[in-house]
CSV table of C-alpha atoms (C1' of nucleotides) in Angstrom, one decimal:
chain,number,residue,atom,x,y,z
A,1,MET,CA,129.7,126.9,118.5
A,2,ARG,CA,127.2,128.7,116.5
A,3,LYS,CA,127.7,128.2,112.6
A,4,SER,CA,127.0,130.7,110.0
A,5,LYS,CA,123.8,130.6,108.0
A,6,ALA,CA,126.3,129.5,104.8
A,7,GLU,CA,127.8,126.8,107.0
A,8,THR,CA,124.5,125.5,108.5
A,9,ALA,CA,122.9,125.2,104.9
A,10,GLU,CA,126.3,123.1,103.8
A,11,THR,CA,126.0,120.7,107.3
A,12,ARG,CA,122.3,120.1,106.3
A,13,GLU,CA,122.8,119.2,102.8
A,14,TYR,CA,126.2,117.1,103.7
A,15,ILE,CA,123.7,115.3,106.2
A,16,LEU,CA,121.1,114.7,103.5
A,17,THR,CA,123.6,113.3,101.0
A,18,THR,CA,125.5,110.9,103.6
A,19,ALA,CA,121.8,109.8,104.7
A,20,ALA,CA,121.0,109.0,100.9
A,21,LEU,CA,124.1,107.2,100.6
A,22,VAL,CA,123.6,105.0,104.0
A,23,PHE,CA,120.1,104.4,103.6
A,24,ARG,CA,120.5,103.0,100.0
A,25,ARG,CA,123.6,101.1,101.2
A,26,ASP,CA,122.5,99.7,104.2
A,27,GLY,CA,118.6,99.9,104.5
A,28,ILE,CA,116.4,102.3,106.0
A,29,ALA,CA,115.1,100.4,109.4
A,30,ASP,CA,119.1,99.1,109.7
A,31,THR,CA,120.3,102.6,109.8
A,32,SER,CA,120.1,104.8,113.2
A,33,LEU,CA,120.4,108.4,112.9
A,34,SER,CA,123.5,108.0,114.9
A,35,ASP,CA,124.8,106.0,111.9
A,36,VAL,CA,124.1,108.8,109.4
A,37,MET,CA,125.2,111.8,111.7
A,38,HIS,CA,128.5,110.0,112.5
A,39,ALA,CA,128.9,109.1,109.0
A,40,ALA,CA,128.6,112.6,108.4
A,41,GLY,CA,131.4,113.7,111.0
A,42,LEU,CA,128.6,114.9,113.3
A,43,THR,CA,127.0,113.7,116.9
A,44,HIS,CA,123.6,112.5,117.0
A,45,GLY,CA,122.2,115.3,119.2
A,46,GLY,CA,122.5,118.0,116.6
A,47,PHE,CA,120.2,116.3,114.2
A,48,TYR,CA,116.9,118.1,115.3
A,49,ARG,CA,118.7,121.5,114.8
A,50,HIS,CA,118.1,120.7,110.9
A,51,PHE,CA,115.6,117.9,110.7
A,52,GLN,CA,112.1,117.3,112.6
A,53,SER,CA,112.3,113.4,112.7
A,54,LYS,CA,113.7,110.5,111.1
A,55,GLU,CA,110.9,110.0,108.9
A,56,GLN,CA,111.4,113.8,107.5
A,57,LEU,CA,115.2,113.0,106.8
A,58,VAL,CA,114.0,109.4,105.0
A,59,SER,CA,111.9,111.6,102.8
A,60,GLU,CA,114.0,114.1,101.6
A,61,ALA,CA,116.9,111.5,101.3
A,62,LEU,CA,114.8,109.8,99.4
A,63,GLN,CA,114.3,112.8,97.2
A,64,LYS,CA,118.0,113.5,97.2
A,65,SER,CA,118.9,110.0,96.1
A,66,PHE,CA,116.5,109.9,92.7
A,67,ASP,CA,118.2,113.3,91.9
A,68,ILE,CA,121.8,111.7,92.3
A,69,SER,CA,120.8,108.7,90.7
A,70,PHE,CA,118.6,109.7,87.6
A,71,ASP,CA,120.5,112.7,86.8
A,72,GLY,CA,124.0,110.3,86.2
A,73,LEU,CA,121.4,108.2,84.3
A,74,GLU,CA,120.2,111.1,82.0
A,75,ALA,CA,123.5,112.0,81.5
A,76,ALA,CA,124.5,108.4,80.1
A,77,ALA,CA,122.2,109.0,77.1
A,78,THR,CA,122.8,112.5,76.5
A,79,GLY,CA,123.8,113.2,73.0
A,80,LYS,CA,122.3,109.7,71.8
A,81,HIS,CA,119.0,109.1,70.5
A,82,ALA,CA,116.8,106.4,69.8
A,83,ASP,CA,117.9,102.8,70.2
A,84,GLU,CA,121.7,104.1,71.0
A,85,ALA,CA,120.4,105.8,73.8
A,86,VAL,CA,117.8,103.2,75.3
A,87,SER,CA,120.9,100.5,75.1
A,88,ALA,CA,122.9,103.4,76.7
A,89,LEU,CA,120.6,103.8,79.6
A,90,VAL,CA,119.9,100.0,80.0
A,91,ASN,CA,124.0,99.3,80.1
A,92,TYR,CA,124.3,102.1,82.3
A,93,TYR,CA,121.5,101.1,85.1
A,94,LEU,CA,122.2,97.9,84.8
A,95,SER,CA,126.0,97.8,85.0
A,96,PRO,CA,127.8,95.5,88.1
A,97,LYS,CA,129.8,98.8,89.2
A,98,ARG,CA,126.4,100.4,89.7
A,99,ARG,CA,125.3,97.4,91.8
A,100,ASP,CA,128.3,97.5,94.1
A,101,ASN,CA,128.6,101.3,94.4
A,102,PHE,CA,125.7,102.9,96.2
A,103,GLN,CA,126.5,106.4,95.5
A,104,ASP,CA,124.4,106.4,92.6
A,105,ALA,CA,122.3,103.7,92.7
A,106,CYS,CA,118.9,103.9,92.0
A,107,PRO,CA,116.8,103.8,95.3
A,108,LEU,CA,114.0,102.1,93.8
A,109,ALA,CA,116.1,99.0,93.5
A,110,ALA,CA,118.2,99.5,96.4
A,111,LEU,CA,115.1,100.4,99.2
A,112,GLY,CA,112.7,98.4,97.2
A,113,SER,CA,109.9,96.9,99.5
A,114,ASP,CA,111.0,99.2,102.4
A,115,LEU,CA,109.1,102.4,100.1
A,116,ARG,CA,106.1,100.4,100.7
A,117,HIS,CA,106.1,101.1,104.2
A,118,GLY,CA,107.3,104.7,104.2
A,119,ASP,CA,104.8,107.4,105.0
A,120,ALA,CA,102.8,109.1,102.7
A,121,GLU,CA,105.4,111.8,101.7
A,122,THR,CA,107.7,109.1,101.1
A,123,ARG,CA,105.9,107.0,99.2
A,124,GLY,CA,104.7,110.0,97.2
A,125,VAL,CA,108.6,110.9,96.7
A,126,ALA,CA,108.9,107.5,95.3
A,127,THR,CA,105.9,107.6,93.1
A,128,VAL,CA,107.7,110.6,91.5
A,129,GLY,CA,110.5,109.1,91.0
A,130,TRP,CA,109.6,106.4,89.4
A,131,GLN,CA,107.1,108.3,86.9
A,132,ARG,CA,110.7,110.2,86.1
A,133,LEU,CA,112.4,107.1,85.1
A,134,ILE,CA,109.4,105.8,83.1
A,135,GLY,CA,109.6,109.3,81.2
A,136,ILE,CA,113.5,108.8,81.1
A,137,LEU,CA,112.9,105.6,78.6
A,138,GLN,CA,109.6,106.6,77.0
A,139,SER,CA,111.3,110.2,75.5
A,140,LYS,CA,114.0,107.7,73.6
A,141,PHE,CA,111.6,105.8,71.7
A,142,ASP,CA,111.3,106.4,68.1
A,143,GLY,CA,108.3,105.6,66.2
A,144,LEU,CA,105.8,104.0,68.6
A,145,THR,CA,102.3,105.3,69.6
A,146,ALA,CA,102.2,107.1,73.5
A,147,ARG,CA,100.4,104.3,74.2
A,148,GLU,CA,103.3,101.7,73.2
A,149,ALA,CA,105.9,103.7,74.3
A,150,ARG,CA,104.1,103.7,77.9
A,151,ILE,CA,103.7,100.2,78.1
A,152,ARG,CA,107.6,99.6,76.8
A,153,ALA,CA,108.7,102.1,79.2
A,154,THR,CA,106.9,100.6,82.2
A,155,ALA,CA,108.0,96.9,81.8
A,156,MET,CA,111.6,98.2,80.9
A,157,ALA,CA,111.8,100.1,84.1
A,158,SER,CA,110.3,97.5,86.1
A,159,THR,CA,112.7,94.8,84.3
A,160,MET,CA,115.6,97.4,85.4
A,161,VAL,CA,114.6,97.8,88.4
A,162,GLY,CA,113.8,94.3,89.7
A,163,SER,CA,117.0,93.0,87.9
A,164,MET,CA,118.8,95.3,89.8
A,165,MET,CA,117.3,94.3,93.2
A,166,LEU,CA,117.9,90.9,92.8
A,167,SER,CA,121.3,90.6,91.7
A,168,ARG,CA,122.2,92.2,94.8
A,169,ILE,CA,120.4,89.4,96.8
A,170,LEU,CA,123.0,86.5,95.4
A,171,GLU,CA,126.2,86.4,97.0
A,172,ASP,CA,127.5,84.9,94.2
A,173,THR,CA,129.3,87.1,92.0
A,174,ALA,CA,129.3,85.2,89.0
A,175,ALA,CA,125.5,84.5,89.1
A,176,SER,CA,125.2,88.0,89.9
A,177,ASN,CA,126.6,89.3,86.8
A,178,ALA,CA,125.1,86.7,84.8
A,179,LEU,CA,121.8,88.1,86.0
A,180,LEU,CA,122.6,91.5,84.9
A,181,LYS,CA,124.2,90.4,81.8
A,182,ASP,CA,120.9,88.4,80.4
A,183,THR,CA,118.6,91.3,81.5
A,184,ARG,CA,120.4,93.8,79.3
A,185,GLU,CA,120.9,91.4,76.5
A,186,PHE,CA,116.7,90.4,76.9
A,187,LEU,CA,116.1,94.7,76.6
A,188,ALA,CA,118.7,95.3,74.3
A,189,HIS,CA,117.1,92.8,71.6
A,190,ARG,CA,113.7,94.3,71.8
B,1,MET,CA,100.6,72.6,130.4
B,2,ARG,CA,103.2,70.5,128.3
B,3,LYS,CA,101.9,69.6,124.9
B,4,SER,CA,102.0,66.4,123.1
B,5,LYS,CA,104.6,65.8,120.2
B,6,ALA,CA,102.0,66.0,117.7
B,7,GLU,CA,100.5,69.4,119.0
B,8,THR,CA,104.1,70.8,119.3
B,9,ALA,CA,104.8,70.2,115.9
B,10,GLU,CA,101.6,72.0,114.7
B,11,THR,CA,102.2,74.7,116.6
B,12,ARG,CA,105.7,75.1,115.2
B,13,GLU,CA,104.4,74.8,111.8
B,14,TYR,CA,101.7,77.3,112.6
B,15,ILE,CA,104.0,79.8,114.2
B,16,LEU,CA,106.1,79.5,110.7
B,17,THR,CA,103.0,80.1,108.2
B,18,THR,CA,101.8,82.7,110.5
B,19,ALA,CA,105.7,84.3,110.2
B,20,ALA,CA,105.6,83.7,106.3
B,21,LEU,CA,102.5,86.2,106.0
B,22,VAL,CA,103.5,88.7,108.6
B,23,PHE,CA,106.8,89.5,107.2
B,24,ARG,CA,105.5,89.7,103.6
B,25,ARG,CA,102.8,91.7,104.9
B,26,ASP,CA,104.6,94.3,107.4
B,27,GLY,CA,108.3,93.4,106.3
B,28,ILE,CA,110.9,91.6,108.7
B,29,ALA,CA,112.3,94.6,110.4
B,30,ASP,CA,108.8,96.0,111.3
B,31,THR,CA,107.5,92.8,112.7
B,32,SER,CA,108.5,91.7,116.1
B,33,LEU,CA,108.4,88.2,117.6
B,34,SER,CA,105.9,89.5,119.9
B,35,ASP,CA,103.9,90.5,116.6
B,36,VAL,CA,104.8,86.9,115.3
B,37,MET,CA,103.7,84.7,118.2
B,38,HIS,CA,100.4,87.3,119.2
B,39,ALA,CA,99.0,86.6,115.2
B,40,ALA,CA,99.5,82.8,116.0
B,41,GLY,CA,97.9,82.9,119.2
B,42,LEU,CA,100.3,82.7,121.6
B,43,THR,CA,102.4,84.7,124.0
B,44,HIS,CA,106.1,85.6,123.0
B,45,GLY,CA,107.8,83.7,125.9
B,46,GLY,CA,107.2,80.7,124.0
B,47,PHE,CA,108.8,81.3,120.8
B,48,TYR,CA,112.1,79.6,121.9
B,49,ARG,CA,110.6,76.4,122.5
B,50,HIS,CA,110.5,76.1,119.0
B,51,PHE,CA,113.3,78.4,117.6
B,52,GLN,CA,116.7,79.4,118.2
B,53,SER,CA,116.8,83.2,116.9
B,54,LYS,CA,114.8,85.8,115.2
B,55,GLU,CA,117.3,85.1,112.1
B,56,GLN,CA,116.3,81.3,112.1
B,57,LEU,CA,112.4,82.0,112.1
B,58,VAL,CA,113.1,84.5,109.3
B,59,SER,CA,115.0,82.1,106.8
B,60,GLU,CA,112.6,79.0,107.8
B,61,ALA,CA,109.6,81.5,107.3
B,62,LEU,CA,111.1,82.5,103.8
B,63,GLN,CA,111.4,79.1,102.7
B,64,LYS,CA,107.5,78.5,103.6
B,65,SER,CA,106.7,81.7,101.8
B,66,PHE,CA,108.5,80.4,98.6
B,67,ASP,CA,106.9,76.8,98.9
B,68,ILE,CA,103.5,78.2,99.2
B,69,SER,CA,103.9,80.7,96.8
B,70,PHE,CA,105.5,78.9,94.0
B,71,ASP,CA,103.2,75.8,94.3
B,72,GLY,CA,100.2,78.0,94.0
B,73,LEU,CA,102.1,79.7,90.7
B,74,GLU,CA,102.8,76.2,89.3
B,75,ALA,CA,99.2,75.3,90.1
B,76,ALA,CA,98.2,78.0,88.1
B,77,ALA,CA,100.0,76.7,84.7
B,78,THR,CA,99.2,72.9,85.0
B,79,GLY,CA,97.7,71.4,81.9
B,80,LYS,CA,98.7,74.0,79.9
B,81,HIS,CA,101.7,74.3,77.3
B,82,ALA,CA,103.9,76.8,75.8
B,83,ASP,CA,102.7,80.3,75.1
B,84,GLU,CA,99.5,79.2,76.9
B,85,ALA,CA,101.1,78.4,80.2
B,86,VAL,CA,104.0,81.3,80.2
B,87,SER,CA,100.4,83.9,79.9
B,88,ALA,CA,98.6,81.7,82.9
B,89,LEU,CA,102.0,82.3,85.0
B,90,VAL,CA,102.4,85.9,84.1
B,91,ASN,CA,98.6,87.0,84.7
B,92,TYR,CA,98.5,85.0,87.8
B,93,TYR,CA,101.6,86.4,88.9
B,94,LEU,CA,101.1,89.7,88.1
B,95,SER,CA,97.2,90.1,89.5
B,96,PRO,CA,95.9,92.9,91.5
B,97,LYS,CA,94.5,90.1,93.6
B,98,ARG,CA,98.0,88.8,94.5
B,99,ARG,CA,99.6,92.3,95.2
B,100,ASP,CA,96.4,93.3,97.6
B,101,ASN,CA,96.7,89.7,99.7
B,102,PHE,CA,100.0,88.6,100.8
B,103,GLN,CA,98.9,84.7,101.9
B,104,ASP,CA,100.6,83.5,98.6
B,105,ALA,CA,102.6,86.7,97.8
B,106,CYS,CA,105.8,86.0,96.3
B,107,PRO,CA,108.6,86.6,98.8
B,108,LEU,CA,110.9,88.2,96.2
B,109,ALA,CA,109.0,90.9,95.6
B,110,ALA,CA,107.2,91.6,99.1
B,111,LEU,CA,110.5,91.5,101.0
B,112,GLY,CA,112.7,92.6,98.2
B,113,SER,CA,115.9,94.2,99.2
B,114,ASP,CA,115.2,93.2,102.7
B,115,LEU,CA,116.5,89.9,101.5
B,116,ARG,CA,120.1,91.6,100.8
B,117,HIS,CA,120.7,92.5,104.6
B,118,GLY,CA,119.8,88.9,105.8
B,119,ASP,CA,122.3,86.8,107.3
B,120,ALA,CA,124.2,84.2,104.6
B,121,GLU,CA,121.4,81.6,105.5
B,122,THR,CA,118.3,83.6,104.6
B,123,ARG,CA,120.3,84.7,101.2
B,124,GLY,CA,120.9,81.3,100.3
B,125,VAL,CA,117.2,80.3,100.5
B,126,ALA,CA,116.3,83.6,98.4
B,127,THR,CA,118.6,82.3,95.9
B,128,VAL,CA,117.2,78.8,95.6
B,129,GLY,CA,113.8,80.1,95.4
B,130,TRP,CA,114.9,82.5,92.6
B,131,GLN,CA,116.2,79.8,90.9
B,132,ARG,CA,112.9,78.1,91.5
B,133,LEU,CA,111.0,80.7,89.7
B,134,ILE,CA,113.5,81.0,86.7
B,135,GLY,CA,113.0,77.2,86.3
B,136,ILE,CA,109.4,77.2,86.4
B,137,LEU,CA,109.3,80.1,83.1
B,138,GLN,CA,112.0,78.4,81.1
B,139,SER,CA,110.2,74.7,81.7
B,140,LYS,CA,107.1,76.7,79.5
B,141,PHE,CA,109.2,77.9,77.0
B,142,ASP,CA,108.8,76.0,73.3
B,143,GLY,CA,111.2,76.3,70.8
B,144,LEU,CA,114.4,78.1,72.1
B,145,THR,CA,118.1,77.0,73.0
B,146,ALA,CA,119.0,76.5,76.5
B,147,ARG,CA,120.7,80.0,76.5
B,148,GLU,CA,117.5,81.7,75.0
B,149,ALA,CA,115.7,80.2,77.3
B,150,ARG,CA,117.6,80.9,80.3
B,151,ILE,CA,118.0,84.6,78.9
B,152,ARG,CA,114.2,85.1,78.3
B,153,ALA,CA,113.2,83.5,81.5
B,154,THR,CA,115.7,85.4,83.8
B,155,ALA,CA,114.4,89.0,82.1
B,156,MET,CA,111.0,88.0,82.5
B,157,ALA,CA,111.2,87.2,86.0
B,158,SER,CA,113.0,90.2,86.7
B,159,THR,CA,110.3,91.8,85.4
B,160,MET,CA,107.6,90.2,87.2
B,161,VAL,CA,109.1,90.6,90.6
B,162,GLY,CA,110.2,94.3,90.0
B,163,SER,CA,106.4,95.1,88.6
B,164,MET,CA,104.9,93.6,91.6
B,165,MET,CA,107.0,95.1,94.0
B,166,LEU,CA,106.8,98.6,92.2
B,167,SER,CA,102.9,98.1,92.1
B,168,ARG,CA,102.7,98.0,96.1
B,169,ILE,CA,104.3,101.4,96.4
B,170,LEU,CA,102.1,103.4,94.6
B,171,GLU,CA,99.4,104.7,96.9
B,172,ASP,CA,96.8,105.6,93.6
B,173,THR,CA,95.3,102.3,92.7
B,174,ALA,CA,94.4,102.7,89.3
B,175,ALA,CA,98.0,103.7,88.7
B,176,SER,CA,99.0,100.6,90.2
B,177,ASN,CA,96.7,98.6,88.5
B,178,ALA,CA,98.0,100.2,85.3
B,179,LEU,CA,101.7,99.2,86.0
B,180,LEU,CA,100.3,95.8,86.4
B,181,LYS,CA,98.3,95.7,83.3
B,182,ASP,CA,101.3,97.1,81.3
B,183,THR,CA,103.6,94.7,82.3
B,184,ARG,CA,101.2,92.0,81.8
B,185,GLU,CA,100.8,93.0,78.1
B,186,PHE,CA,104.5,93.5,77.5
B,187,LEU,CA,104.9,90.2,78.5
B,188,ALA,CA,102.0,88.5,76.8
B,189,HIS,CA,103.3,90.0,73.5
B,190,ARG,CA,106.9,88.6,73.5
C,1,DT,C1',131.7,151.3,113.3
C,2,DG,C1',131.4,149.4,117.7
C,3,DT,C1',129.4,147.3,121.2
C,4,DA,C1',125.7,144.4,123.9
C,5,DC,C1',122.9,140.8,124.0
C,6,DA,C1',119.9,137.1,121.6
C,7,DT,C1',120.1,133.3,119.0
C,8,DC,C1',121.4,129.1,117.7
C,9,DA,C1',124.7,125.0,115.7
C,10,DG,C1',126.7,121.2,117.5
C,11,DT,C1',127.8,118.5,122.1
C,12,DG,C1',127.1,114.9,125.1
C,13,DA,C1',124.2,112.9,128.6
C,14,DA,C1',119.5,111.5,129.8
C,15,DC,C1',114.6,110.3,128.5
C,16,DG,C1',110.8,106.7,127.6
C,17,DC,C1',110.3,102.7,124.8
C,18,DG,C1',110.0,98.5,122.6
C,19,DC,C1',113.4,95.3,121.0
C,20,DG,C1',115.4,89.9,121.1
C,21,DT,C1',116.1,87.1,125.0
C,22,DT,C1',116.4,84.7,129.3
C,23,DC,C1',114.3,82.6,133.2
C,24,DA,C1',111.2,80.8,137.3
C,25,DC,C1',107.3,78.5,137.2
C,26,DT,C1',103.1,75.6,136.1
C,27,DG,C1',100.9,71.4,134.9
C,28,DA,C1',100.0,67.9,131.3
C,29,DT,C1',102.5,64.7,128.4
C,30,DG,C1',106.5,61.2,128.0
C,31,DT,C1',108.8,57.4,130.2
C,32,DA,C1',110.9,54.0,133.1
C,33,DC,C1',110.3,50.4,136.5
D,1,DT,C1',99.1,47.7,133.4
D,2,DG,C1',99.8,51.2,136.7
D,3,DT,C1',102.7,54.4,139.2
D,4,DA,C1',106.1,57.7,140.1
D,5,DC,C1',109.3,61.1,138.4
D,6,DA,C1',111.2,63.5,134.6
D,7,DT,C1',110.2,66.5,130.8
D,8,DC,C1',109.0,70.3,128.6
D,9,DA,C1',105.5,73.7,125.9
D,10,DG,C1',103.5,77.7,127.5
D,11,DT,C1',103.0,81.6,130.6
D,12,DG,C1',104.0,86.3,131.9
D,13,DA,C1',107.8,89.0,134.4
D,14,DA,C1',112.4,90.5,133.6
D,15,DC,C1',117.0,91.6,131.5
D,16,DG,C1',120.4,94.5,128.8
D,17,DC,C1',120.4,97.1,124.7
D,18,DG,C1',119.8,100.6,121.2
D,19,DC,C1',116.6,103.3,119.5
D,20,DG,C1',114.5,108.5,118.4
D,21,DT,C1',113.8,112.2,120.8
D,22,DT,C1',115.1,115.6,124.2
D,23,DC,C1',117.5,118.6,126.8
D,24,DA,C1',120.7,121.8,129.7
D,25,DC,C1',125.3,123.8,128.1
D,26,DT,C1',128.9,126.1,125.3
D,27,DG,C1',130.2,129.9,122.7
D,28,DA,C1',130.5,131.7,118.1
D,29,DT,C1',127.4,134.3,115.1
D,30,DG,C1',123.8,137.5,114.1
D,31,DT,C1',121.1,141.7,115.2
D,32,DA,C1',119.5,145.9,117.2
D,33,DC,C1',121.4,150.7,118.9
DNA sequence: TGTACATCAGTGAACGCGCGTTCACTGATGTAC
DNA sequence: TGTACATCAGTGAACGCGCGTTCACTGATGTAC
């Protein structure tokens, strides 16, 4: 049943993308390797042909999650400048649609406190991802000193991550929507 | 080896307080009932004399965590009014000391995304805790309409929870301190 | 280019382990008279 | 108040289960001549 090199590479990529989705949706600890492999249409035994351990999958899937999520975020602001771009980023990031659909969910908000318990590799990936988010915001600010821009981007990113994470805890949809809306409004009027 | 009623009640309370600390520090999924019971100086077999299941412990320990954490937060602002009180709340919540010491850590920031996967009881407790945090902030705002106060409190609380959670992911202490400081500064200048 | 052998992606059973939960037991506390 | 029995907090072994990981096997792909 050996597969060609191209097929093998595709399979690895598919497992990664699947894991990136399932980890963000269901959490890392609650997702077994069997869950991931079955979601990818495979049996669990083949996992170790592609990865050395669950931790390695976690770390690579996290990187994949950042790529998917923040590529989409950047796309939401392309062609826009300054305030318009910032609004677009905030409204895209904090939309109820992105709260409910984990395909391009931000892993910082989706996995949040789980990342603190990851290994050094995983936390390193999380740190770089966080810096990318700050950079995306910062690049859209106009007429601020570097220091002011950094502070504003850091706080805005914290607000966005916190708000999205919290909105997913609330079981009442109306309250959850209101939380996102209040935060969008607050960030828009800065 | 039967214990008196008073001793039994004390033991239950001690297990709860211990669980509240250990869950916030190490995460819910990574903490076994044996971990909790041994941290409380007991063997794991006795657990079911006090609780019906791990889920019940999680839910009650979460309530205990909110009580401890937010009682302390409120105490940090007693006797102060308006801007001074808000500053005190922000500086207390976002201090590096509270980042490193989980004794009175905010469970929203410490457990964060874990709470989304809890049962209905646990998520309900989390929702009420979140509302308490917003109420604490809101009560200190002066000269705002109810709507403005709600929006501001919601966004500030999101910022605080997000910032604290993220600061614990970063392995570099200087970067983590800077994140907290930037956020404190941003919130102070509103 | 064709052939013979080595490689290895994927399967499904099996491994050891730690988990949440249960249980027989002990002996001090609670209760009924 | 004192006595006899029932209760039950805590112990430590045991349970079934699902986890991450390993392995023998299959058969198509890759490679060496």
